CSV table of C-alpha atoms and ligand atoms in Angstrom, one decimal:
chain,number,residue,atom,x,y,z
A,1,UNK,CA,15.1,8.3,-21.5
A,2,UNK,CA,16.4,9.0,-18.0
A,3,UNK,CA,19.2,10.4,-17.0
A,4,UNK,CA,21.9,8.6,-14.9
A,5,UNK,CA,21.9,12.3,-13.0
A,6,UNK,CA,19.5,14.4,-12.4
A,7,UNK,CA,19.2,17.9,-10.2
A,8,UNK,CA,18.8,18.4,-6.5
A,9,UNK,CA,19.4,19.9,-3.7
A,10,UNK,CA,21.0,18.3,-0.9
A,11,UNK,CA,21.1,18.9,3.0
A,12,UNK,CA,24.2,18.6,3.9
A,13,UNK,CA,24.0,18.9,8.0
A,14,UNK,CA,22.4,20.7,10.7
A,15,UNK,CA,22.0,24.0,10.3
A,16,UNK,CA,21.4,27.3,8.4
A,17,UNK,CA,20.0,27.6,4.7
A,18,UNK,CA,23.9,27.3,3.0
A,19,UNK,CA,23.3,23.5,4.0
A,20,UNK,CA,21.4,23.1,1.5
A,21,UNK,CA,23.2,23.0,-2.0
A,22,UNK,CA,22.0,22.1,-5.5
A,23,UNK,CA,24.3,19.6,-6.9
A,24,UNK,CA,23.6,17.6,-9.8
A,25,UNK,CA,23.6,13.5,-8.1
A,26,UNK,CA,23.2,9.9,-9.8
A,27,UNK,CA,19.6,9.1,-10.8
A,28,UNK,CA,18.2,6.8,-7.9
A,29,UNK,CA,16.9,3.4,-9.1
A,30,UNK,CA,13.4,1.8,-8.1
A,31,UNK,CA,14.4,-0.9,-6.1
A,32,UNK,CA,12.2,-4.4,-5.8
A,33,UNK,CA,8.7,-2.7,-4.9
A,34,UNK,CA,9.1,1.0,-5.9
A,35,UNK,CA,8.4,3.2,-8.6
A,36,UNK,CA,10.7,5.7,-9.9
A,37,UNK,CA,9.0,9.0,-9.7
A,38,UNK,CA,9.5,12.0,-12.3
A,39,UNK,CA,9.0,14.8,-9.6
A,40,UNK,CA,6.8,17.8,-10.6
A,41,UNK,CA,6.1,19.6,-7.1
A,42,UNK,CA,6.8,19.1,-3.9
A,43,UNK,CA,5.1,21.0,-1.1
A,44,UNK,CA,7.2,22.3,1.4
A,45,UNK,CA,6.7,22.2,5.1
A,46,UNK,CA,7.9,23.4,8.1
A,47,UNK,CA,9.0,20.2,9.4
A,48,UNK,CA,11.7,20.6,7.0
A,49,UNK,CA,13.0,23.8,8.8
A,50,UNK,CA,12.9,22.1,11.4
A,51,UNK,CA,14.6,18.9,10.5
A,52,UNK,CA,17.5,21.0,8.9
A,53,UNK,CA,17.9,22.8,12.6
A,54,UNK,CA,17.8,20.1,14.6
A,55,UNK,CA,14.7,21.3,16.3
A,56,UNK,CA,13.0,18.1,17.4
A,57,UNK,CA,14.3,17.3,20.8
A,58,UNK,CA,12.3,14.6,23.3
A,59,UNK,CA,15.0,16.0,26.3
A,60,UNK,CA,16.3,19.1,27.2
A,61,UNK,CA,19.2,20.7,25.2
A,62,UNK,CA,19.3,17.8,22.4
A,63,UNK,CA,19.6,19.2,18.6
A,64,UNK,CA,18.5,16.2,17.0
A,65,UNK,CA,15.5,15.7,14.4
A,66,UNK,CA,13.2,12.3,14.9
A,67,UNK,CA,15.2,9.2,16.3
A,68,UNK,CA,11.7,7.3,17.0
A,69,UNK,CA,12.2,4.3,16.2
A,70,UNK,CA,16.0,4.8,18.8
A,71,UNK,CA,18.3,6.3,17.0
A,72,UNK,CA,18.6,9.4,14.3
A,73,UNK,CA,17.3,8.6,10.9
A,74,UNK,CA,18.0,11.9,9.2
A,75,UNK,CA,21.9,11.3,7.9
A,76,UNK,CA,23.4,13.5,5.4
A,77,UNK,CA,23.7,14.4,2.6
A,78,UNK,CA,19.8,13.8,2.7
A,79,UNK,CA,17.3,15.1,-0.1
A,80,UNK,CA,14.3,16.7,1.7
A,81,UNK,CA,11.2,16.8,0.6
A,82,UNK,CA,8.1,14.8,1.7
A,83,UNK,CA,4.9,15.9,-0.3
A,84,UNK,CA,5.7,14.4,-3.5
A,85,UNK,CA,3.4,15.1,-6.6
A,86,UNK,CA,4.6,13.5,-10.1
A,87,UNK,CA,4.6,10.9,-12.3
A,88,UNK,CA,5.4,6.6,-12.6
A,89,UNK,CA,8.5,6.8,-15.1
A,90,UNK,CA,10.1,3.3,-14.5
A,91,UNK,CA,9.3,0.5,-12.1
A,92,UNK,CA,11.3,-1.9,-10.0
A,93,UNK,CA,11.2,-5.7,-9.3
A,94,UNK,CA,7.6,-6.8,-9.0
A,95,UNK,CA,5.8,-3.9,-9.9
A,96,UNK,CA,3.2,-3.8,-12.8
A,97,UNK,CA,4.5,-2.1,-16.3
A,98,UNK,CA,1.2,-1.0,-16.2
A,99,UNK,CA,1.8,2.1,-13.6
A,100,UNK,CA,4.5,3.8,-15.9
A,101,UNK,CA,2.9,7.1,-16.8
A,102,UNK,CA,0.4,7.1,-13.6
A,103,UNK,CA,0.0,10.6,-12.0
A,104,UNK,CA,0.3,10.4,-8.4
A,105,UNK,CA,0.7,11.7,-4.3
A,106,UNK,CA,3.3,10.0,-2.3
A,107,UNK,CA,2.0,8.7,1.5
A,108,UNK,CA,5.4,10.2,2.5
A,109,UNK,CA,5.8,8.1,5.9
A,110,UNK,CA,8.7,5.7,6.4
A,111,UNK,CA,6.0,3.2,8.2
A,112,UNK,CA,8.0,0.4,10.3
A,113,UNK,CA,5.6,-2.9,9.2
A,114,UNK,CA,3.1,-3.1,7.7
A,115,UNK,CA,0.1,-2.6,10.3
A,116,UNK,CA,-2.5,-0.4,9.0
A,117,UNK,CA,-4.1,1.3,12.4
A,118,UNK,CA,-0.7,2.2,13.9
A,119,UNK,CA,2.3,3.9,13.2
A,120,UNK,CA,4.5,4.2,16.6
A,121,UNK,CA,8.0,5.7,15.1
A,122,UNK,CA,7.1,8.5,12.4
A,123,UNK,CA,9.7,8.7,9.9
A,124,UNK,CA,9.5,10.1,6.2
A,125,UNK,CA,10.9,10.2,2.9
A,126,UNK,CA,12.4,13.5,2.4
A,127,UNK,CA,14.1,12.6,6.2
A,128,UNK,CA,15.0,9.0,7.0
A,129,UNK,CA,15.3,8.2,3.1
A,130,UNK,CA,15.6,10.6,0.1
A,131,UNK,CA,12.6,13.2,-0.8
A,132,UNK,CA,10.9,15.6,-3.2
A,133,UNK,CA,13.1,18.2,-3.6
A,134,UNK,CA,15.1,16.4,-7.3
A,135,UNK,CA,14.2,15.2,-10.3
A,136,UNK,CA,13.3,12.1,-9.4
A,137,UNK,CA,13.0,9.8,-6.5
A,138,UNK,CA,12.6,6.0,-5.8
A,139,UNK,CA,9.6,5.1,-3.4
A,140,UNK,CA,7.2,1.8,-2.6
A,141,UNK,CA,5.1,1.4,-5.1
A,142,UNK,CA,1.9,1.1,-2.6
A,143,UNK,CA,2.7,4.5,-1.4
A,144,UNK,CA,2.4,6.5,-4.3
A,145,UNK,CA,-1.4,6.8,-4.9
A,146,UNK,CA,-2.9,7.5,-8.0
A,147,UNK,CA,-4.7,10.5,-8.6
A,148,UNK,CA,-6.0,11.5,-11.8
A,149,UNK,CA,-8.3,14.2,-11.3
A,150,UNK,CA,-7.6,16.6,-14.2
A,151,UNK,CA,-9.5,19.3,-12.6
A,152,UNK,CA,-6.3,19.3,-9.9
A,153,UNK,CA,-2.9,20.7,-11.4
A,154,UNK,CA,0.4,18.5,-10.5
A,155,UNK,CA,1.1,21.6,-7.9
A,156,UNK,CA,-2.4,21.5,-6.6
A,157,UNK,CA,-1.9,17.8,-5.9
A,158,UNK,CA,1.9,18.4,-3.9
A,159,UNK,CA,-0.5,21.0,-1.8
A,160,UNK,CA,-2.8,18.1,-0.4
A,161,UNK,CA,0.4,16.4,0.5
A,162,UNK,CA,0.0,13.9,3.5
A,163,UNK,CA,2.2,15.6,5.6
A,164,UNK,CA,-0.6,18.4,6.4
A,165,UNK,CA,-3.3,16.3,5.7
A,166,UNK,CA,-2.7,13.1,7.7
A,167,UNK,CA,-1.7,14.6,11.0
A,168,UNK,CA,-4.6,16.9,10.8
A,169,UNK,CA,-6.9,13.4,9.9
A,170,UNK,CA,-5.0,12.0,13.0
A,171,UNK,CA,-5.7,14.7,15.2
A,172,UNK,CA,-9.1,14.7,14.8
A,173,UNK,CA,-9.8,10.8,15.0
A,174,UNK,CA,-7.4,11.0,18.1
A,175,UNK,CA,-9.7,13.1,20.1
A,176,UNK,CA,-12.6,11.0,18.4
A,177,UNK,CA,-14.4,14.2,16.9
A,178,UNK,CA,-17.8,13.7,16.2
A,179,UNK,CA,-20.5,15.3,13.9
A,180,UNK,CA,-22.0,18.4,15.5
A,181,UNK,CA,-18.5,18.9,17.7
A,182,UNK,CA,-16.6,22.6,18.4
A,183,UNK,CA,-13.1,22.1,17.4
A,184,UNK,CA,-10.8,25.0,17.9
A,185,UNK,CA,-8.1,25.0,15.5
A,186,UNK,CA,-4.5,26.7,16.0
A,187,UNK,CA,-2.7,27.9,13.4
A,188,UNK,CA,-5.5,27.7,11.4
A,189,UNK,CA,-3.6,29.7,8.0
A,190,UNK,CA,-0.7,27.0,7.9
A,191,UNK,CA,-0.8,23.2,6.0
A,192,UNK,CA,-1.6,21.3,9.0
A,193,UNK,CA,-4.4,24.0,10.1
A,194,UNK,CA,-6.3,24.6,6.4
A,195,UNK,CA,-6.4,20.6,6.3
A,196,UNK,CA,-8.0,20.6,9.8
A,197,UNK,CA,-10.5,23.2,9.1
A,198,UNK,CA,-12.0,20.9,6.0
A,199,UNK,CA,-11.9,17.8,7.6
A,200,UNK,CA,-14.0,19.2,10.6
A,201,UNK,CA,-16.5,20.0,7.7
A,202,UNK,CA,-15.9,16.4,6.5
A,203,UNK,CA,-17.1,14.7,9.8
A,204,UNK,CA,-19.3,17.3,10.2
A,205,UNK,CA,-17.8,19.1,13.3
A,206,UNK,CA,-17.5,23.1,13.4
A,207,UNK,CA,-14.5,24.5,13.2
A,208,UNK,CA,-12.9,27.4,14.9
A,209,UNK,CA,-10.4,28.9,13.8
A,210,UNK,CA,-7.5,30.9,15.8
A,211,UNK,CA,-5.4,33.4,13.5
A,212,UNK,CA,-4.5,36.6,12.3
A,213,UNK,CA,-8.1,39.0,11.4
A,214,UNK,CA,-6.3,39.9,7.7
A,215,UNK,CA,-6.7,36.1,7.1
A,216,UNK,CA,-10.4,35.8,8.5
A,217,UNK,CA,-12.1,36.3,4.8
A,218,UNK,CA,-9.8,33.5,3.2
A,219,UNK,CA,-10.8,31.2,6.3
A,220,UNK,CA,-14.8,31.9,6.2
A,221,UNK,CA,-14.4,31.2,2.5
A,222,UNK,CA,-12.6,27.8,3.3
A,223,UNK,CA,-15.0,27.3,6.0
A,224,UNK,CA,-14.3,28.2,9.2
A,225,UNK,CA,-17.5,29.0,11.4
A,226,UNK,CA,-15.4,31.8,12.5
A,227,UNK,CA,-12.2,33.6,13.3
A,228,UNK,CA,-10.4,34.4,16.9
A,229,UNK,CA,-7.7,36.3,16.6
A,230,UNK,CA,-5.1,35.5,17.9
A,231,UNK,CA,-3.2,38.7,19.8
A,232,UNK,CA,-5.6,39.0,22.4
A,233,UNK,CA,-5.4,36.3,24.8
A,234,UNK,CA,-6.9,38.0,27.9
A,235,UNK,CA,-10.4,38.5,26.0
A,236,UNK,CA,-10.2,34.8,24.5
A,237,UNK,CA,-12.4,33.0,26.2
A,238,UNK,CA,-15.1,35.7,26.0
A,239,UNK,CA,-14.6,35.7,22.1
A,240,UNK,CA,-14.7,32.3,22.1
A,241,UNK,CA,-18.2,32.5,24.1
A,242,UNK,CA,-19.2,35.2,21.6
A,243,UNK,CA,-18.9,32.9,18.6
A,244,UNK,CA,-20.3,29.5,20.3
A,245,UNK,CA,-23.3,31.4,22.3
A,246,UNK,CA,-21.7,30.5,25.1
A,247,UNK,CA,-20.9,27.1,24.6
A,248,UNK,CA,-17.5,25.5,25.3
A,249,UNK,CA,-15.0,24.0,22.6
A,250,UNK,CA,-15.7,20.0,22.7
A,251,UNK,CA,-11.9,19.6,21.4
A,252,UNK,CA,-9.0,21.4,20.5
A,253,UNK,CA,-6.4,20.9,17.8
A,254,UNK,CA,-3.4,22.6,18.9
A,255,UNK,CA,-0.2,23.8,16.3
A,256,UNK,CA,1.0,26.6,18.6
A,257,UNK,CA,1.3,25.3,22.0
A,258,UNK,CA,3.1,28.1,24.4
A,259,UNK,CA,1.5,30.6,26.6
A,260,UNK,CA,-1.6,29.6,24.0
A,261,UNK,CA,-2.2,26.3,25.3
A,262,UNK,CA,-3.4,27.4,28.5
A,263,UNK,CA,-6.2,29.8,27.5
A,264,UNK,CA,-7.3,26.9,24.7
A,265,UNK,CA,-8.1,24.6,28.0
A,266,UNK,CA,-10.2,27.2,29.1
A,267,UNK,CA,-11.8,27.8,26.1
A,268,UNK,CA,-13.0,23.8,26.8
A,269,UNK,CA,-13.8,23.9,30.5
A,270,UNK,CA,-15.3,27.2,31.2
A,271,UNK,CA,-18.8,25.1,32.2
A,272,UNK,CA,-18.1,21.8,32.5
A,273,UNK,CA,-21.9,21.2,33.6
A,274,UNK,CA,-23.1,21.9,30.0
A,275,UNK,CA,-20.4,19.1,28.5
A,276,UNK,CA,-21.4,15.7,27.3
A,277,UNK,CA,-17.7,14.7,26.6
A,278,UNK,CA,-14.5,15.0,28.5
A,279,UNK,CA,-12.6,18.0,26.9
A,280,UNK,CA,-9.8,16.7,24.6
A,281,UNK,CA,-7.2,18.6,23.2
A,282,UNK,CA,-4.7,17.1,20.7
A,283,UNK,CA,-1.0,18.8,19.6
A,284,UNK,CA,0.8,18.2,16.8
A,285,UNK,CA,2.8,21.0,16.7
A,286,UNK,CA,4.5,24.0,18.4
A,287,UNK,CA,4.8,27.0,16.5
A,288,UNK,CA,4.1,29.8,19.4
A,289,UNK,CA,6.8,27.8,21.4
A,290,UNK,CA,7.7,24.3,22.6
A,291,UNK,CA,6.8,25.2,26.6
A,292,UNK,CA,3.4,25.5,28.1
A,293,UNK,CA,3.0,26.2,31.4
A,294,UNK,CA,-0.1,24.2,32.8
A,295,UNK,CA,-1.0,23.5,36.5
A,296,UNK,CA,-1.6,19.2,36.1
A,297,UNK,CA,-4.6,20.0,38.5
A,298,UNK,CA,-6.3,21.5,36.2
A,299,UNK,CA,-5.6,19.0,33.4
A,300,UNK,CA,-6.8,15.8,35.9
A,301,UNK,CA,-9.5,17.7,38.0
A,302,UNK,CA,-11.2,18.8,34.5
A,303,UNK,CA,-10.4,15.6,33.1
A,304,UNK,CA,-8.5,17.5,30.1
A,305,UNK,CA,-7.2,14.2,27.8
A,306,UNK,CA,-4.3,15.0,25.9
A,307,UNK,CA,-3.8,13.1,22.6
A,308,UNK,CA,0.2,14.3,21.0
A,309,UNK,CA,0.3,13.5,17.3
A,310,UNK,CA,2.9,12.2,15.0
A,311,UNK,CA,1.7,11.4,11.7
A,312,UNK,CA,-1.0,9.2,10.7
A,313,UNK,CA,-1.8,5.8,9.9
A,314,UNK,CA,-1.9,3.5,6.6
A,315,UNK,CA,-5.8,3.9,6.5
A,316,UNK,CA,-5.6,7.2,7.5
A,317,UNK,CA,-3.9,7.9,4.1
A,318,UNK,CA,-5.9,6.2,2.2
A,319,UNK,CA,-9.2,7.8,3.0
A,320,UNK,CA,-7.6,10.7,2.7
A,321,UNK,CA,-6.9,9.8,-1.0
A,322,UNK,CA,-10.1,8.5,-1.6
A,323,UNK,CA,-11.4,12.1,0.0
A,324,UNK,CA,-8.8,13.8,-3.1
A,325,UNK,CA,-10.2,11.2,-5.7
A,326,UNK,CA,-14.2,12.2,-5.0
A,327,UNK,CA,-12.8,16.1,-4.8
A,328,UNK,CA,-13.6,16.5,-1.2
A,329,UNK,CA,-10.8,18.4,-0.2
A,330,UNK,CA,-9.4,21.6,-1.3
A,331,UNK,CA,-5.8,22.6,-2.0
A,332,UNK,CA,-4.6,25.9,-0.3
A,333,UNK,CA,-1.8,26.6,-2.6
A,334,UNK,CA,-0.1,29.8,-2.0
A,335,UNK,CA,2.9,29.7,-4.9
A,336,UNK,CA,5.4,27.5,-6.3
A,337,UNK,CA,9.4,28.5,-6.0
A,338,UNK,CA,11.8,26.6,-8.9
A,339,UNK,CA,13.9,24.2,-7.1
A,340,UNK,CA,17.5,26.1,-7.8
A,341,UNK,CA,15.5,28.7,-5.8
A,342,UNK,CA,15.2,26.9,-2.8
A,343,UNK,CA,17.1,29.5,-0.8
A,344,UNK,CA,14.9,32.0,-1.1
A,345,UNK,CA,11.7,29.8,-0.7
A,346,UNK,CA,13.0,29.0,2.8
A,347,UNK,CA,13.5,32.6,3.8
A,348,UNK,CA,10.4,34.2,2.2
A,349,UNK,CA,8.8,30.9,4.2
A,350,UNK,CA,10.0,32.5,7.1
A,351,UNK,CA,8.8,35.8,7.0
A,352,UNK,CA,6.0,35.4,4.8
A,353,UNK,CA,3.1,38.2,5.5
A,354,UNK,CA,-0.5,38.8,5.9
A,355,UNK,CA,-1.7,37.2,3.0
A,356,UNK,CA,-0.5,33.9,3.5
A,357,UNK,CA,-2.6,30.9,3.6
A,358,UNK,CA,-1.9,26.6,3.0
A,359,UNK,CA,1.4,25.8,1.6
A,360,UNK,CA,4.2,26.7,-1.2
A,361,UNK,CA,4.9,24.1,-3.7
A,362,UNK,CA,9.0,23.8,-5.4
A,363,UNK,CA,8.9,22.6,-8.7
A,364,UNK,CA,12.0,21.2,-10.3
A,365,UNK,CA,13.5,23.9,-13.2
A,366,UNK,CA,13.1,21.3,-15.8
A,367,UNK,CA,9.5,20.7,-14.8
A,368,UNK,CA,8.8,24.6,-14.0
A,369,UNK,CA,7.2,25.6,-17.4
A,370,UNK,CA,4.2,23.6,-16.8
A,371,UNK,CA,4.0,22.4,-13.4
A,372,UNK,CA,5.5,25.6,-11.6
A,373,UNK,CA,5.1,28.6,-13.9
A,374,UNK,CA,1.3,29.5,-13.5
A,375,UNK,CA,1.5,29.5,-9.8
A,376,UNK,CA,5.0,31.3,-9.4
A,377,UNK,CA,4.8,34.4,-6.7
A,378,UNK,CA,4.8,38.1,-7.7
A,379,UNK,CA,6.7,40.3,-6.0
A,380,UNK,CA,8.0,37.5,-3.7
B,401,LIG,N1,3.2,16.2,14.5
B,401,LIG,C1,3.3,16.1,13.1
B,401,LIG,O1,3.3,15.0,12.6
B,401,LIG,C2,3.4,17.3,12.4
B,401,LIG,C3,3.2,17.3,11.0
B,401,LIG,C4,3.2,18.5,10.3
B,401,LIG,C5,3.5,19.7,11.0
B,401,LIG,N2,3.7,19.7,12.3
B,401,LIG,C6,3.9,20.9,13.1
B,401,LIG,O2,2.7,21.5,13.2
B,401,LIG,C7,2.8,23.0,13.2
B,401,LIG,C8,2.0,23.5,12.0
B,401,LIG,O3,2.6,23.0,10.8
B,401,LIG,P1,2.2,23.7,9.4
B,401,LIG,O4,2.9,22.9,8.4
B,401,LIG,O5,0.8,23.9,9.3
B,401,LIG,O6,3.0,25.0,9.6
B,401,LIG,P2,2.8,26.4,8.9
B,401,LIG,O7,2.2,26.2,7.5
B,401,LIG,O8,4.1,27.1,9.1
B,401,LIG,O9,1.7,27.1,9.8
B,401,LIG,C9,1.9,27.4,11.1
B,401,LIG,C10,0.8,28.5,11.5
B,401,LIG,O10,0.9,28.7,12.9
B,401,LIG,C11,0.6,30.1,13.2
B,401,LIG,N3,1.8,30.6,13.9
B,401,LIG,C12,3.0,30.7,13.5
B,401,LIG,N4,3.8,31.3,14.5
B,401,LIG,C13,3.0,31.5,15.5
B,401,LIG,C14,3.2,32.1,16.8
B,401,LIG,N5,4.4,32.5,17.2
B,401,LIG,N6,2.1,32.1,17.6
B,401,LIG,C15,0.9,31.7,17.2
B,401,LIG,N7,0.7,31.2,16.0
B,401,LIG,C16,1.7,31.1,15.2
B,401,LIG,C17,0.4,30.8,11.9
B,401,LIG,O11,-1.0,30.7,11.6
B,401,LIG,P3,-2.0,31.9,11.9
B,401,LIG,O12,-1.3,33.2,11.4
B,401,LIG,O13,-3.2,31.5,11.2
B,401,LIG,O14,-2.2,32.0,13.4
B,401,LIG,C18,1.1,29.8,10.9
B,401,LIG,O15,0.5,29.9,9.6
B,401,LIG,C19,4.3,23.2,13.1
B,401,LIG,O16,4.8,23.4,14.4
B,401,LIG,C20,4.9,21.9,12.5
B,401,LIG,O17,6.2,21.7,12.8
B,401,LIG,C21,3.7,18.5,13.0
């Protein structure tokens, strides 16, 4: 039976972590098209932050989150939430009986038609419509992909959630990797940047990775052809030489931006003579600052192309799915929080430490036993 209520917790506005409140809400209903999903994890990411403080500004001194598609999309109160693991518990008007009790990942964008190769105005469930982080949730039915792998716990599955996955797919087949490439990833220890690393290996480029040295073991293992760190920016490019043998980065993939940017370019254009391609560098995210000083000389006399990145497309997810299915990729699951303990999810988010690697799952509290339980956190 369902409830007519269920649990969640509900951003309320911009702001600090006392937006968000667990309240207990009605029980949303699968409209004509959807599934009603019994939520058992939900991967969090840092768009969410982000969201929540109004951090997505396209002009100076804005506090706004995405507004796309022309105007704000993220109105409150507003369930967050976009990585959606569970399973089919009811369906609505013209969807088959035959999904109820399907385990499944949610392709958690809001797309604006139904074009398959584009997606111009990135929105998301869990932003412009209810997400993840309740009991249950209503999405379209041809979004929540079935996923069966038993080998793959529920959690595992929220881990792989599109929101990582797809913008790192769409960063690489904006700057048209190809087999045999040097990619340099940023970031490499978060969601966006484990997903990047694999899919290199996928297309069978050879990827870089720029971090912290505590996490260089963990990124070898996942299969990074090596670690930069990241503190040392004067001796970059020589490291970079060092691990190539003197060959420059084909593309970058770019999470951190800043006073990083700069020294990534020059990672690319060091010897332009010994290029075959135009050195490409796509961004998708900003988490060493949203400013980057860059002289456009350099960008137009090196020919640097710049690819920015919102999202992914409709095929994009679904090879991405089909990657899951055939056990392709990986999950880097670092620990699951109960949902009441949101709170302290976010802040141990925000300061988490050296051994942090992929993404945190929150697992509804009636769900927690099995779904959550075997992957909680010591110590956290
Ligand atoms: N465009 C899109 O559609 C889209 C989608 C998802 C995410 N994003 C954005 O992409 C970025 C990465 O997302 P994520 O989910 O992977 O985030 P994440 O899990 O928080 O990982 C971010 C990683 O960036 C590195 N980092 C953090 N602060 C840094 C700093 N000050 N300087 C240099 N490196 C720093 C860290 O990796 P190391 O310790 O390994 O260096 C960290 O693990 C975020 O800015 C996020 O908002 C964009």
């Amino acid at each position: 039976m369902i409830p007519s209520t269920m649990k969640a917790m509900v951003l309320t506005g911009h702001g600090d972590i006392d937006k968000l409140v667990y309240q207990e809400v009605p029980t949303p209903e699968p409209g004509a098209g959807e599934v009603l999903v019994q939520v058992t994890a939900t991967a969090k990411n840092n768009t969410d932050r982000k969201a929540r403080e109004g951090l997505y500004p396209t002009k100076k001194g804005e506090m706004t989150s995405f507004q796309m598609g022309g105007k704000p999309t993220l109105i409150f109160p507003r369930i967050q939430g976009a990585d959606i693991a569970g399973r089919v518990v009811a369906v609505g008007e013209g969807v088959d009986q035959s999904r109820i009790g399907e385990r499944g990942l949610l392709d958690f964008n809001i797309y604006a038609d139904q074009r398959r190769d584009i997606n111009l105005t990135p929105d998301y469930y869990g932003h412009g419509a209810d997400g993840g982080y309740a009991e249950y949730v209503a999405l379209p039915s041809d979004q929540f992909h079935r996923i069966s792998n038993p080998e793959l716990a529920d959690a595992e599955l929220a881990a792989m959630g599109m929101c990582s996955y797809q913008t790192a797919y769409h960063m690489v087949t904006s700057a048209k990797v190809k087999a045999g490439e040097r990619v340099l990833v940023s970031g490499a220890s978060g969601g966006v940047g484990t997903a990047l690393i694999q899919l290199c290996r996928i297309v069978g480029a050879i990827p870089y990775a720029v971090s912290k040295q505590d996490k260089a073991d963990a990124l070898l293992e996942l299969g990074a052809e090596a670690v930069l760190d990241r503190s040392d920016l004067d001796s970059f490019v020589d490291r970079v030489k060092a691990a190539t043998g003197g060959k420059p980065i084909d593309a970058v993939m770019d999470l951190v931006g800043g006073e990083m940017t700069d020294r990534f370019i020059d990672s690319m254009i060091f010897d332009m003579n010994s290029r075959s391609t135009y050195p490409r560098l796509s961004i998708a995210g900003a988490s060493g600052g949203n400013i980057s000083e860059i002289l456009w000389t350099r960008i137009y006399l090196y020919q640097v192309q710049i690819f920015g990145v919102s999202h992914g497309t409709r095929e994009e997810a679904e090879q991405l799915m089909t990657w899951i299915r055939h056990g392709q990729l990986k999950p880097v699951l670092h620990g699951a929080f109960k949902l009441s303990d949101l709170h302290h999810a976010e802040t141990y988010f925000m300061n988490r430490g050296s051994n942090y690697l992929g993404k945190i799952v929150i697992v509804p509290d009636s769900q927690w036993n099995e779904h959550g339980k075997p992957f909680a956190l010591e110590n956290a």
